[in-house]
Amino acid sequence: MTSAPRSARIWLAQGAARMRLRSSTLTCDSGPCGVVIRCLLEWHRFSKRAGRGDSREAARLGCARRIAAARDPARPHSRYAPARGGRRGGPAYSRLQQKPGDEDMNRFLKRAVALTLAASALSAWAQAYPAKPIRVVVPFPAGGPVDQTARALGAKLSGSLGQAVLIDNKGGAGGLLGADAVAKAPADGYTLLFSSAGALAIVPHLVPSMPYNPQKDLLAVTQVLKVPAVLVVAAQSKYRNFADLKAAATGDASKVNYASAGSGTTPHLQAELLRREAGIQISHIPYRGAAPALTDLMGGQVDMAVIDIPVVLPFIQSGKLRALAVTNSKRIPVLKDVPTVGELGMPRAEAYNWYGLLAPARTPADIVAKLHGAVGAALASPDLKQQFEQQGVEIVGSRPEDFGPFILSESERWGALAKAVGAKLD
């Protein structure tokens, strides 16, 4: 064994003299650090008693004995702890037994560590999201305005998120079936809902026993669009403006009627809101969808309808329908000559359909934030902005904390009106 450097010998001599270091006071006396320290002390002690050659051999033997003892599985790994698989250690052990409350503290620490590790795992998982294609459920048939908007938005999200966004049309019960499927899906961000005001704020008031709770089982991500409606009549109608229509529909003798996409739908309740605010008498003729309603409207079988602008705008622009008013708070650029309901003296008749993105409740906040950011970036793209502007709709892109309360307020508003007019789900 070679002699230690001079600096090490000086450090050991001074340390031993100044601190009176003894092996019996080392807290790690059986661990690697304790063995190394005692080996150095052994070398220092024997080097004082004998010549250099003898001290080398004595120190070597002493270190060998200590290392062998440290490796003995039956030996306590410290004088204050139980032996490895054997009996308890030295007498000092009794002074270090757990005190009352130590077990609770240990349990608390274990739980804190577990929660920290779980949070770290969730954070890492959210950072990797999405790792596979995302399914967006549209609770209406393919080809409608909600479906078309979802597909346009999904194409943009596929590029920004780096994964395919697949549109899954799951219609039925006014949007209830699709929303229920998402509410019961895993809260991992891979099953989302793209829906409208009708399914989220009206239908829950028309079903006696809901299969899910819209406020508790779904999590708002963002309101995507605000969709005004248009009061329309046929191009050949005798009603040239709203004043003509109001004059004909005033009084009990009124025979003016209106078409809707069905009882309890957004066109139904928007027309009822207009009726109440204008003080007119109009009769409801429900259809099974907007398409047959518009067919009869253009054919002169019914007098009027209040329907979302993306649905009726092509017919207005082609001259098949005439617009008398919009339910927006301000004029719409693509229908700049059509007055708002506020201009006509009915500000409380302002009403909108709206489209939004939602996720199952308990979806991690990091994933919700990522989805919200991706939707915001998509809505800022020039081509989507141009597309929505040409449709007469307004981009919103609200925050999750704003969209949730908005849905609740809309639900209260439309729910009260649905109850007042006796709306039922067809």
PDB file of C-alpha atoms in Angstrom, residues 72-78 81-87:
ATOM      1  CA  ASP A  72     -21.173  -8.997   6.574  1.00  0.00           C
ATOM      2  CA  PRO A  73     -24.996  -9.282   6.039  1.00  0.00           C
ATOM      3  CA  ALA A  74     -25.542 -10.189   9.683  1.00  0.00           C
ATOM      4  CA  ARG A  75     -23.906  -7.012  10.917  1.00  0.00           C
ATOM      5  CA  PRO A  76     -26.044  -3.931  11.689  1.00  0.00           C
ATOM      6  CA  HIS A  77     -25.602  -1.380   8.936  1.00  0.00           C
ATOM      7  CA  SER A  78     -25.096   1.137  11.751  1.00  0.00           C
ATOM      8  CA  ALA A  81     -30.203   0.511  13.349  1.00  0.00           C
ATOM      9  CA  PRO A  82     -31.294  -3.163  13.161  1.00  0.00           C
ATOM     10  CA  ALA A  83     -28.933  -5.628  11.568  1.00  0.00           C
ATOM     11  CA  ARG A  84     -29.425  -6.668   7.971  1.00  0.00           C
ATOM     12  CA  GLY A  85     -31.715  -9.613   8.502  1.00  0.00           C
ATOM     13  CA  GLY A  86     -30.472  -9.985  12.116  1.00  0.00           C
ATOM     14  CA  ARG A  87     -31.103  -8.661  15.586  1.00  0.00           C
TER      15      ARG A  87
END
